[in-house]
């Protein structure tokens, strides 16, 4: 069994690392908020820095909020790069964060120039998918690197697809986030409409789940909207970040994403109303403010 490193043990990273430990691997762990005691009890080894993780591990996973965080962990003081050359063996960095495809390509080039491999492998499925090892994983890597890391990814996800070269995984994740964000907003509008018109939103959701409007978003986020469960989950600030990436890339490509921009403005309003750490389903709160009406769960 090869040694594995995992850096970033938040809402998503903690259960993902746990699946790797239960898969029989020795994990070397680091997180700026501290390594959860639960993972240490399962056999994980806490490390004081990303450098220490890289000194021990052959494959190093990252699960971090944004590109500056990834850059700091990789190339900052006591970063991963500082620990790569402890032995001459080629190592592999697998970034499972959701960050800019442009920055990803830059990071991949820098790691490659040092003689090591890089893969971007962002995920979809949220905290529920992470806990249930049911994530969808979109990979940007060479075929050989993909085949090397796929058994490990299979411990964390169910649908694992090699999209293309470095950066392609992040391009796919950006597309995913456009679909997810716009669908969350649409579910919010639909449930707000139904409730204001006098129907039971829970029964409307139940009926829609059996038709063409059915989706994972309607199932999970629709329930959160009705039950007022706005603890994350996937934070509004991260949803905003992902849509910023989409709109920035769209600008570079010279294309218009009008509904993505409109949805982004609603997430901006969430943050303006103190919702940085709300679950991304809380976009419905802004729709409710615009309507001066709050969805009512008549079964509450």
mmCIF file of C-alpha atoms in Angstrom:
data_model
loop_
_atom_site.group_PDB
_atom_site.id
_atom_site.type_symbol
_atom_site.label_atom_id
_atom_site.label_comp_id
_atom_site.label_asym_id
_atom_site.label_seq_id
_atom_site.Cartn_x
_atom_site.Cartn_y
_atom_site.Cartn_z
ATOM 1 C CA UNK A 1 0.000 0.000 0.000
ATOM 2 C CA UNK A 2 1.300 3.426 -0.950
ATOM 3 C CA UNK A 3 1.248 6.291 1.535
ATOM 4 C CA UNK A 4 -1.367 8.959 0.866
ATOM 5 C CA UNK A 5 -1.429 12.621 1.851
ATOM 6 C CA UNK A 6 -4.597 14.654 2.305
ATOM 7 C CA UNK A 7 -4.596 18.417 2.877
ATOM 8 C CA UNK A 8 -7.848 20.246 3.639
ATOM 9 C CA UNK A 9 -10.165 18.440 6.053
ATOM 10 C CA UNK A 10 -13.307 20.549 6.098
ATOM 11 C CA UNK A 11 -16.904 19.611 5.358
ATOM 12 C CA UNK A 12 -15.879 17.745 2.215
ATOM 13 C CA UNK A 13 -12.288 16.729 2.899
ATOM 14 C CA UNK A 14 -12.853 15.063 6.259
ATOM 15 C CA UNK A 15 -15.209 12.306 5.050
ATOM 16 C CA UNK A 16 -13.215 11.872 1.836
ATOM 17 C CA UNK A 17 -10.027 11.253 3.810
ATOM 18 C CA UNK A 18 -11.942 8.893 6.065
ATOM 19 C CA UNK A 19 -12.931 6.727 3.097
ATOM 20 C CA UNK A 20 -9.276 6.407 2.071
ATOM 21 C CA UNK A 21 -8.274 5.351 5.584
ATOM 22 C CA UNK A 22 -11.042 2.754 5.650
ATOM 23 C CA UNK A 23 -9.781 1.581 2.261
ATOM 24 C CA UNK A 24 -6.639 0.422 4.026
ATOM 25 C CA UNK A 25 -4.267 3.282 3.215
ATOM 26 C CA UNK A 26 -1.923 5.094 5.572
ATOM 27 C CA UNK A 27 -2.862 8.766 5.437
ATOM 28 C CA UNK A 28 -0.725 11.759 6.378
ATOM 29 C CA UNK A 29 -3.028 14.660 7.135
ATOM 30 C CA UNK A 30 -2.894 18.429 7.419
ATOM 31 C CA UNK A 31 -5.526 21.140 7.733
ATOM 32 C CA UNK A 32 -5.189 24.760 8.766
ATOM 33 C CA UNK A 33 -8.030 24.244 11.255
ATOM 34 C CA UNK A 34 -6.313 21.175 12.701
ATOM 35 C CA UNK A 35 -6.640 17.491 11.941
ATOM 36 C CA UNK A 36 -9.951 16.100 13.274
ATOM 37 C CA UNK A 37 -9.448 13.728 16.187
ATOM 38 C CA UNK A 38 -11.821 11.287 14.522
ATOM 39 C CA UNK A 39 -9.371 10.732 11.637
ATOM 40 C CA UNK A 40 -6.441 10.287 14.007
ATOM 41 C CA UNK A 41 -8.373 7.622 15.927
ATOM 42 C CA UNK A 42 -8.965 5.833 12.620
ATOM 43 C CA UNK A 43 -5.200 5.699 12.022
ATOM 44 C CA UNK A 44 -4.428 8.955 10.204
ATOM 45 C CA UNK A 45 -1.158 10.715 11.001
ATOM 46 C CA UNK A 46 -1.335 14.447 11.751
ATOM 47 C CA UNK A 47 1.344 16.574 10.070
ATOM 48 C CA UNK A 48 2.415 20.079 11.039
ATOM 49 C CA UNK A 49 2.661 21.384 7.456
ATOM 50 C CA UNK A 50 2.005 20.534 3.803
ATOM 51 C CA UNK A 51 5.758 20.004 3.511
ATOM 52 C CA UNK A 52 5.631 17.211 6.082
ATOM 53 C CA UNK A 53 2.715 15.582 4.256
ATOM 54 C CA UNK A 54 4.687 15.594 0.991
ATOM 55 C CA UNK A 55 7.746 14.130 2.696
ATOM 56 C CA UNK A 56 5.789 11.014 3.651
ATOM 57 C CA UNK A 57 3.209 10.587 0.869
ATOM 58 C CA UNK A 58 3.497 9.393 -2.712
ATOM 59 C CA UNK A 59 0.089 10.745 -3.775
ATOM 60 C CA UNK A 60 -1.106 14.005 -2.198
ATOM 61 C CA UNK A 61 -4.748 15.088 -2.323
ATOM 62 C CA UNK A 62 -5.835 18.695 -1.856
ATOM 63 C CA UNK A 63 -9.380 19.799 -0.955
ATOM 64 C CA UNK A 64 -9.201 23.561 -0.465
ATOM 65 C CA UNK A 65 -11.519 26.580 -0.902
ATOM 66 C CA UNK A 66 -9.919 28.540 -3.762
ATOM 67 C CA UNK A 67 -6.919 29.002 -6.060
ATOM 68 C CA UNK A 68 -4.914 31.221 -3.649
ATOM 69 C CA UNK A 69 -5.255 28.509 -0.995
ATOM 70 C CA UNK A 70 -4.019 25.852 -3.413
ATOM 71 C CA UNK A 71 -1.103 28.045 -4.493
ATOM 72 C CA UNK A 72 -0.090 28.692 -0.877
ATOM 73 C CA UNK A 73 -0.272 25.017 0.080
ATOM 74 C CA UNK A 74 1.728 23.974 -2.958
ATOM 75 C CA UNK A 75 4.317 26.720 -3.292
ATOM 76 C CA UNK A 76 4.294 28.742 -0.044
ATOM 77 C CA UNK A 77 6.624 28.417 2.931
ATOM 78 C CA UNK A 78 6.671 24.814 4.154
ATOM 79 C CA UNK A 79 4.481 23.964 1.184
ATOM 80 C CA UNK A 80 4.124 20.687 -0.664
ATOM 81 C CA UNK A 81 6.898 21.552 -3.114
ATOM 82 C CA UNK A 82 9.380 21.868 -0.251
ATOM 83 C CA UNK A 83 8.756 18.241 0.661
ATOM 84 C CA UNK A 84 8.707 16.627 -2.772
ATOM 85 C CA UNK A 85 12.429 15.997 -3.138
ATOM 86 C CA UNK A 86 13.027 14.036 0.046
ATOM 87 C CA UNK A 87 13.443 10.994 -2.183
ATOM 88 C CA UNK A 88 13.832 10.780 -5.956
ATOM 89 C CA UNK A 89 10.537 8.984 -6.572
ATOM 90 C CA UNK A 90 8.009 10.794 -8.762
ATOM 91 C CA UNK A 91 4.998 11.938 -6.751
ATOM 92 C CA UNK A 92 1.483 12.888 -7.787
ATOM 93 C CA UNK A 93 -0.533 15.937 -6.723
ATOM 94 C CA UNK A 94 -4.317 15.523 -7.033
ATOM 95 C CA UNK A 95 -6.193 18.783 -6.541
ATOM 96 C CA UNK A 96 -9.849 18.065 -5.792
ATOM 97 C CA UNK A 97 -10.651 21.714 -5.049
ATOM 98 C CA UNK A 98 -12.879 23.742 -7.376
ATOM 99 C CA UNK A 99 -10.691 26.492 -8.801
ATOM 100 C CA UNK A 100 -9.963 28.367 -12.025
ATOM 101 C CA UNK A 101 -8.971 26.186 -14.998
ATOM 102 C CA UNK A 102 -6.403 28.846 -15.926
ATOM 103 C CA UNK A 103 -4.712 28.702 -12.533
ATOM 104 C CA UNK A 104 -4.885 24.905 -12.582
ATOM 105 C CA UNK A 105 -2.922 24.746 -15.814
ATOM 106 C CA UNK A 106 -0.287 27.057 -14.336
ATOM 107 C CA UNK A 107 0.059 24.904 -11.217
ATOM 108 C CA UNK A 108 0.295 21.735 -13.327
ATOM 109 C CA UNK A 109 3.119 23.197 -15.419
ATOM 110 C CA UNK A 110 5.093 24.218 -12.317
ATOM 111 C CA UNK A 111 4.723 20.762 -10.754
ATOM 112 C CA UNK A 112 5.646 19.067 -14.040
ATOM 113 C CA UNK A 113 8.791 21.192 -14.330
ATOM 114 C CA UNK A 114 9.849 19.780 -10.955
ATOM 115 C CA UNK A 115 9.487 16.253 -12.320
ATOM 116 C CA UNK A 116 6.204 15.291 -10.674
ATOM 117 C CA UNK A 117 2.667 14.563 -11.871
ATOM 118 C CA UNK A 118 -0.468 16.660 -11.454
ATOM 119 C CA UNK A 119 -4.175 15.989 -11.783
ATOM 120 C CA UNK A 120 -7.181 18.210 -11.257
ATOM 121 C CA UNK A 121 -10.103 16.175 -9.962
ATOM 122 C CA UNK A 122 -12.895 18.462 -8.715
ATOM 123 C CA UNK A 123 -16.041 16.866 -7.375
ATOM 124 C CA UNK A 124 -19.793 17.267 -7.374
ATOM 125 C CA UNK A 125 -22.220 15.841 -4.855
ATOM 126 C CA UNK A 126 -21.768 18.105 -1.861
ATOM 127 C CA UNK A 127 -21.392 17.025 1.737
ATOM 128 C CA UNK A 128 -23.939 14.235 1.258
ATOM 129 C CA UNK A 129 -21.960 12.754 -1.627
ATOM 130 C CA UNK A 130 -18.703 13.099 0.313
ATOM 131 C CA UNK A 131 -20.108 11.293 3.348
ATOM 132 C CA UNK A 132 -21.607 8.490 1.240
ATOM 133 C CA UNK A 133 -18.578 8.062 -1.063
ATOM 134 C CA UNK A 134 -20.960 8.904 -3.904
ATOM 135 C CA UNK A 135 -19.204 11.887 -5.470
ATOM 136 C CA UNK A 136 -18.990 12.591 -9.166
ATOM 137 C CA UNK A 137 -15.319 13.225 -9.966
ATOM 138 C CA UNK A 138 -14.138 15.057 -13.107
ATOM 139 C CA UNK A 139 -10.476 14.513 -13.924
ATOM 140 C CA UNK A 140 -7.936 16.466 -15.917
ATOM 141 C CA UNK A 141 -4.762 14.380 -16.294
ATOM 142 C CA UNK A 142 -2.766 12.132 -18.585
ATOM 143 C CA UNK A 143 -4.160 8.656 -19.116
ATOM 144 C CA UNK A 144 -1.322 7.086 -17.099
ATOM 145 C CA UNK A 145 -1.879 9.391 -14.121
ATOM 146 C CA UNK A 146 -5.641 8.810 -14.310
ATOM 147 C CA UNK A 147 -5.180 5.033 -14.200
ATOM 148 C CA UNK A 148 -2.840 5.428 -11.219
ATOM 149 C CA UNK A 149 -5.242 7.491 -9.117
ATOM 150 C CA UNK A 150 -8.556 5.974 -10.229
ATOM 151 C CA UNK A 151 -8.594 3.207 -7.570
ATOM 152 C CA UNK A 152 -8.225 5.894 -4.889
ATOM 153 C CA UNK A 153 -10.876 8.100 -6.448
ATOM 154 C CA UNK A 154 -13.195 5.089 -6.524
ATOM 155 C CA UNK A 155 -13.104 5.007 -2.735
ATOM 156 C CA UNK A 156 -14.561 8.529 -2.669
ATOM 157 C CA UNK A 157 -16.874 8.632 -5.667
ATOM 158 C CA UNK A 158 -19.148 6.591 -7.904
ATOM 159 C CA UNK A 159 -18.861 8.365 -11.260
ATOM 160 C CA UNK A 160 -15.259 9.043 -12.261
ATOM 161 C CA UNK A 161 -14.543 10.458 -15.709
ATOM 162 C CA UNK A 162 -11.311 11.446 -17.412
ATOM 163 C CA UNK A 163 -12.335 14.649 -19.196
ATOM 164 C CA UNK A 164 -8.994 15.486 -20.794
ATOM 165 C CA UNK A 165 -5.646 17.106 -20.044
ATOM 166 C CA UNK A 166 -4.852 19.283 -17.019
ATOM 167 C CA UNK A 167 -7.526 21.944 -16.604
ATOM 168 C CA UNK A 168 -10.259 19.911 -18.290
ATOM 169 C CA UNK A 169 -11.557 18.644 -14.966
ATOM 170 C CA UNK A 170 -11.961 22.215 -13.743
ATOM 171 C CA UNK A 171 -13.677 23.236 -16.984
ATOM 172 C CA UNK A 172 -16.180 20.420 -16.444
ATOM 173 C CA UNK A 173 -16.691 21.434 -12.801
ATOM 174 C CA UNK A 174 -17.355 25.023 -13.853
ATOM 175 C CA UNK A 175 -20.005 23.775 -16.277
ATOM 176 C CA UNK A 176 -21.434 21.668 -13.459
ATOM 177 C CA UNK A 177 -21.668 24.674 -11.174
ATOM 178 C CA UNK A 178 -23.528 26.682 -13.809
ATOM 179 C CA UNK A 179 -26.146 23.932 -14.045
ATOM 180 C CA UNK A 180 -26.352 23.452 -10.271
ATOM 181 C CA UNK A 181 -26.622 27.148 -9.385
ATOM 182 C CA UNK A 182 -29.258 27.903 -11.995
ATOM 183 C CA UNK A 183 -31.241 24.829 -10.963
ATOM 184 C CA UNK A 184 -31.135 25.801 -7.276
ATOM 185 C CA UNK A 185 -32.441 29.242 -8.226
ATOM 186 C CA UNK A 186 -35.183 27.688 -10.384
ATOM 187 C CA UNK A 187 -36.261 25.366 -7.555
ATOM 188 C CA UNK A 188 -36.407 28.375 -5.229
ATOM 189 C CA UNK A 189 -38.645 30.262 -7.657
ATOM 190 C CA UNK A 190 -40.907 27.257 -8.177
ATOM 191 C CA UNK A 191 -41.417 26.552 -4.469
ATOM 192 C CA UNK A 192 -41.911 30.238 -3.700
ATOM 193 C CA UNK A 193 -44.545 30.449 -6.446
ATOM 194 C CA UNK A 194 -46.325 27.319 -5.234
ATOM 195 C CA UNK A 195 -46.389 28.407 -1.609
ATOM 196 C CA UNK A 196 -47.546 31.965 -2.369
ATOM 197 C CA UNK A 197 -50.277 30.596 -4.653
ATOM 198 C CA UNK A 198 -51.635 28.534 -1.770
ATOM 199 C CA UNK A 199 -50.307 25.026 -2.422
ATOM 200 C CA UNK A 200 -48.342 22.919 0.047
ATOM 201 C CA UNK A 201 -44.715 23.260 -1.167
ATOM 202 C CA UNK A 202 -43.778 19.869 0.286
ATOM 203 C CA UNK A 203 -46.496 18.145 -1.735
ATOM 204 C CA UNK A 204 -45.558 20.159 -4.834
ATOM 205 C CA UNK A 205 -41.955 19.010 -4.429
ATOM 206 C CA UNK A 206 -43.129 15.418 -3.955
ATOM 207 C CA UNK A 207 -45.175 15.566 -7.153
ATOM 208 C CA UNK A 208 -42.387 17.197 -9.166
ATOM 209 C CA UNK A 209 -39.956 14.484 -8.076
ATOM 210 C CA UNK A 210 -42.025 12.044 -10.126
ATOM 211 C CA UNK A 211 -41.933 14.081 -13.326
ATOM 212 C CA UNK A 212 -39.590 15.687 -15.806
ATOM 213 C CA UNK A 213 -38.648 18.408 -13.304
ATOM 214 C CA UNK A 214 -37.111 15.811 -11.004
ATOM 215 C CA UNK A 215 -33.480 16.439 -10.034
ATOM 216 C CA UNK A 216 -31.040 15.917 -7.221
ATOM 217 C CA UNK A 217 -31.259 19.651 -6.552
ATOM 218 C CA UNK A 218 -35.046 19.477 -6.158
ATOM 219 C CA UNK A 219 -34.650 16.486 -3.860
ATOM 220 C CA UNK A 220 -31.948 17.885 -1.557
ATOM 221 C CA UNK A 221 -32.070 21.663 -1.856
ATOM 222 C CA UNK A 222 -35.827 21.794 -2.255
ATOM 223 C CA UNK A 223 -36.166 19.975 1.057
ATOM 224 C CA UNK A 224 -33.715 22.396 2.680
ATOM 225 C CA UNK A 225 -35.732 25.364 1.436
ATOM 226 C CA UNK A 226 -39.003 23.959 2.770
ATOM 227 C CA UNK A 227 -37.556 22.785 6.096
ATOM 228 C CA UNK A 228 -35.434 25.974 6.473
ATOM 229 C CA UNK A 229 -32.202 23.956 6.798
ATOM 230 C CA UNK A 230 -29.603 26.511 5.779
ATOM 231 C CA UNK A 231 -26.531 25.244 7.604
ATOM 232 C CA UNK A 232 -23.954 24.178 4.992
ATOM 233 C CA UNK A 233 -23.639 21.965 3.011
ATOM 234 C CA UNK A 234 -21.972 24.031 0.367
ATOM 235 C CA UNK A 235 -21.480 27.593 1.485
ATOM 236 C CA UNK A 236 -22.841 30.585 -0.412
ATOM 237 C CA UNK A 237 -19.344 32.106 -0.556
ATOM 238 C CA UNK A 238 -18.069 29.025 -2.410
ATOM 239 C CA UNK A 239 -21.005 29.051 -4.826
ATOM 240 C CA UNK A 240 -20.275 32.722 -5.500
ATOM 241 C CA UNK A 241 -16.613 31.900 -6.087
ATOM 242 C CA UNK A 242 -17.468 29.176 -8.583
ATOM 243 C CA UNK A 243 -19.810 31.456 -10.532
ATOM 244 C CA UNK A 244 -17.114 34.135 -10.533
ATOM 245 C CA UNK A 245 -14.848 31.588 -12.215
ATOM 246 C CA UNK A 246 -17.549 30.822 -14.795
ATOM 247 C CA UNK A 247 -18.175 34.465 -15.618
ATOM 248 C CA UNK A 248 -14.467 35.314 -15.742
ATOM 249 C CA UNK A 249 -13.768 32.431 -18.131
ATOM 250 C CA UNK A 250 -16.806 33.381 -20.214
ATOM 251 C CA UNK A 251 -15.431 36.900 -20.530
ATOM 252 C CA UNK A 252 -12.077 35.535 -21.672
ATOM 253 C CA UNK A 253 -13.876 33.350 -24.222
ATOM 254 C CA UNK A 254 -16.025 36.232 -25.453
ATOM 255 C CA UNK A 255 -19.335 34.548 -24.654
ATOM 256 C CA UNK A 256 -22.365 35.681 -22.657
ATOM 257 C CA UNK A 257 -23.878 33.681 -19.790
ATOM 258 C CA UNK A 258 -26.843 35.910 -18.921
ATOM 259 C CA UNK A 259 -28.677 33.597 -16.531
ATOM 260 C CA UNK A 260 -25.445 32.708 -14.743
ATOM 261 C CA UNK A 261 -24.848 36.432 -14.219
ATOM 262 C CA UNK A 262 -28.378 36.933 -12.882
ATOM 263 C CA UNK A 263 -28.025 34.034 -10.466
ATOM 264 C CA UNK A 264 -24.656 35.353 -9.351
ATOM 265 C CA UNK A 265 -26.282 38.678 -8.479
ATOM 266 C CA UNK A 266 -28.688 36.832 -6.168
ATOM 267 C CA UNK A 267 -25.789 35.101 -4.424
ATOM 268 C CA UNK A 268 -24.103 38.490 -4.090
ATOM 269 C CA UNK A 269 -27.280 39.673 -2.365
ATOM 270 C CA UNK A 270 -27.113 36.681 0.000
ATOM 271 C CA UNK A 271 -23.653 37.782 1.068
ATOM 272 C CA UNK A 272 -24.820 41.389 1.440
ATOM 273 C CA UNK A 273 -27.475 40.106 3.855
ATOM 274 C CA UNK A 274 -24.921 38.255 5.986
ATOM 275 C CA UNK A 275 -25.201 34.899 4.256
ATOM 276 C CA UNK A 276 -21.540 34.125 3.570
ATOM 277 C CA UNK A 277 -21.763 30.812 5.420
ATOM 278 C CA UNK A 278 -25.356 29.930 4.547
ATOM 279 C CA UNK A 279 -25.970 26.816 2.489
ATOM 280 C CA UNK A 280 -26.282 27.647 -1.213
ATOM 281 C CA UNK A 281 -29.971 26.656 -1.073
ATOM 282 C CA UNK A 282 -30.460 29.872 0.921
ATOM 283 C CA UNK A 283 -30.666 31.793 -2.356
ATOM 284 C CA UNK A 284 -34.393 31.306 -1.756
ATOM 285 C CA UNK A 285 -34.140 33.798 1.107
ATOM 286 C CA UNK A 286 -33.315 36.568 -1.374
ATOM 287 C CA UNK A 287 -36.174 35.518 -3.645
ATOM 288 C CA UNK A 288 -38.427 35.669 -0.587
ATOM 289 C CA UNK A 289 -37.231 39.188 0.234
ATOM 290 C CA UNK A 290 -38.043 40.280 -3.314
ATOM 291 C CA UNK A 291 -41.515 38.769 -2.944
ATOM 292 C CA UNK A 292 -42.009 39.908 0.666
ATOM 293 C CA UNK A 293 -43.190 36.377 1.354
ATOM 294 C CA UNK A 294 -41.579 33.348 3.002
ATOM 295 C CA UNK A 295 -42.180 29.748 1.955
ATOM 296 C CA UNK A 296 -44.356 28.062 4.579
ATOM 297 C CA UNK A 297 -43.997 24.422 5.531
ATOM 298 C CA UNK A 298 -47.545 23.649 6.637
ATOM 299 C CA UNK A 299 -46.343 20.404 8.250
ATOM 300 C CA UNK A 300 -43.804 22.158 10.498
#
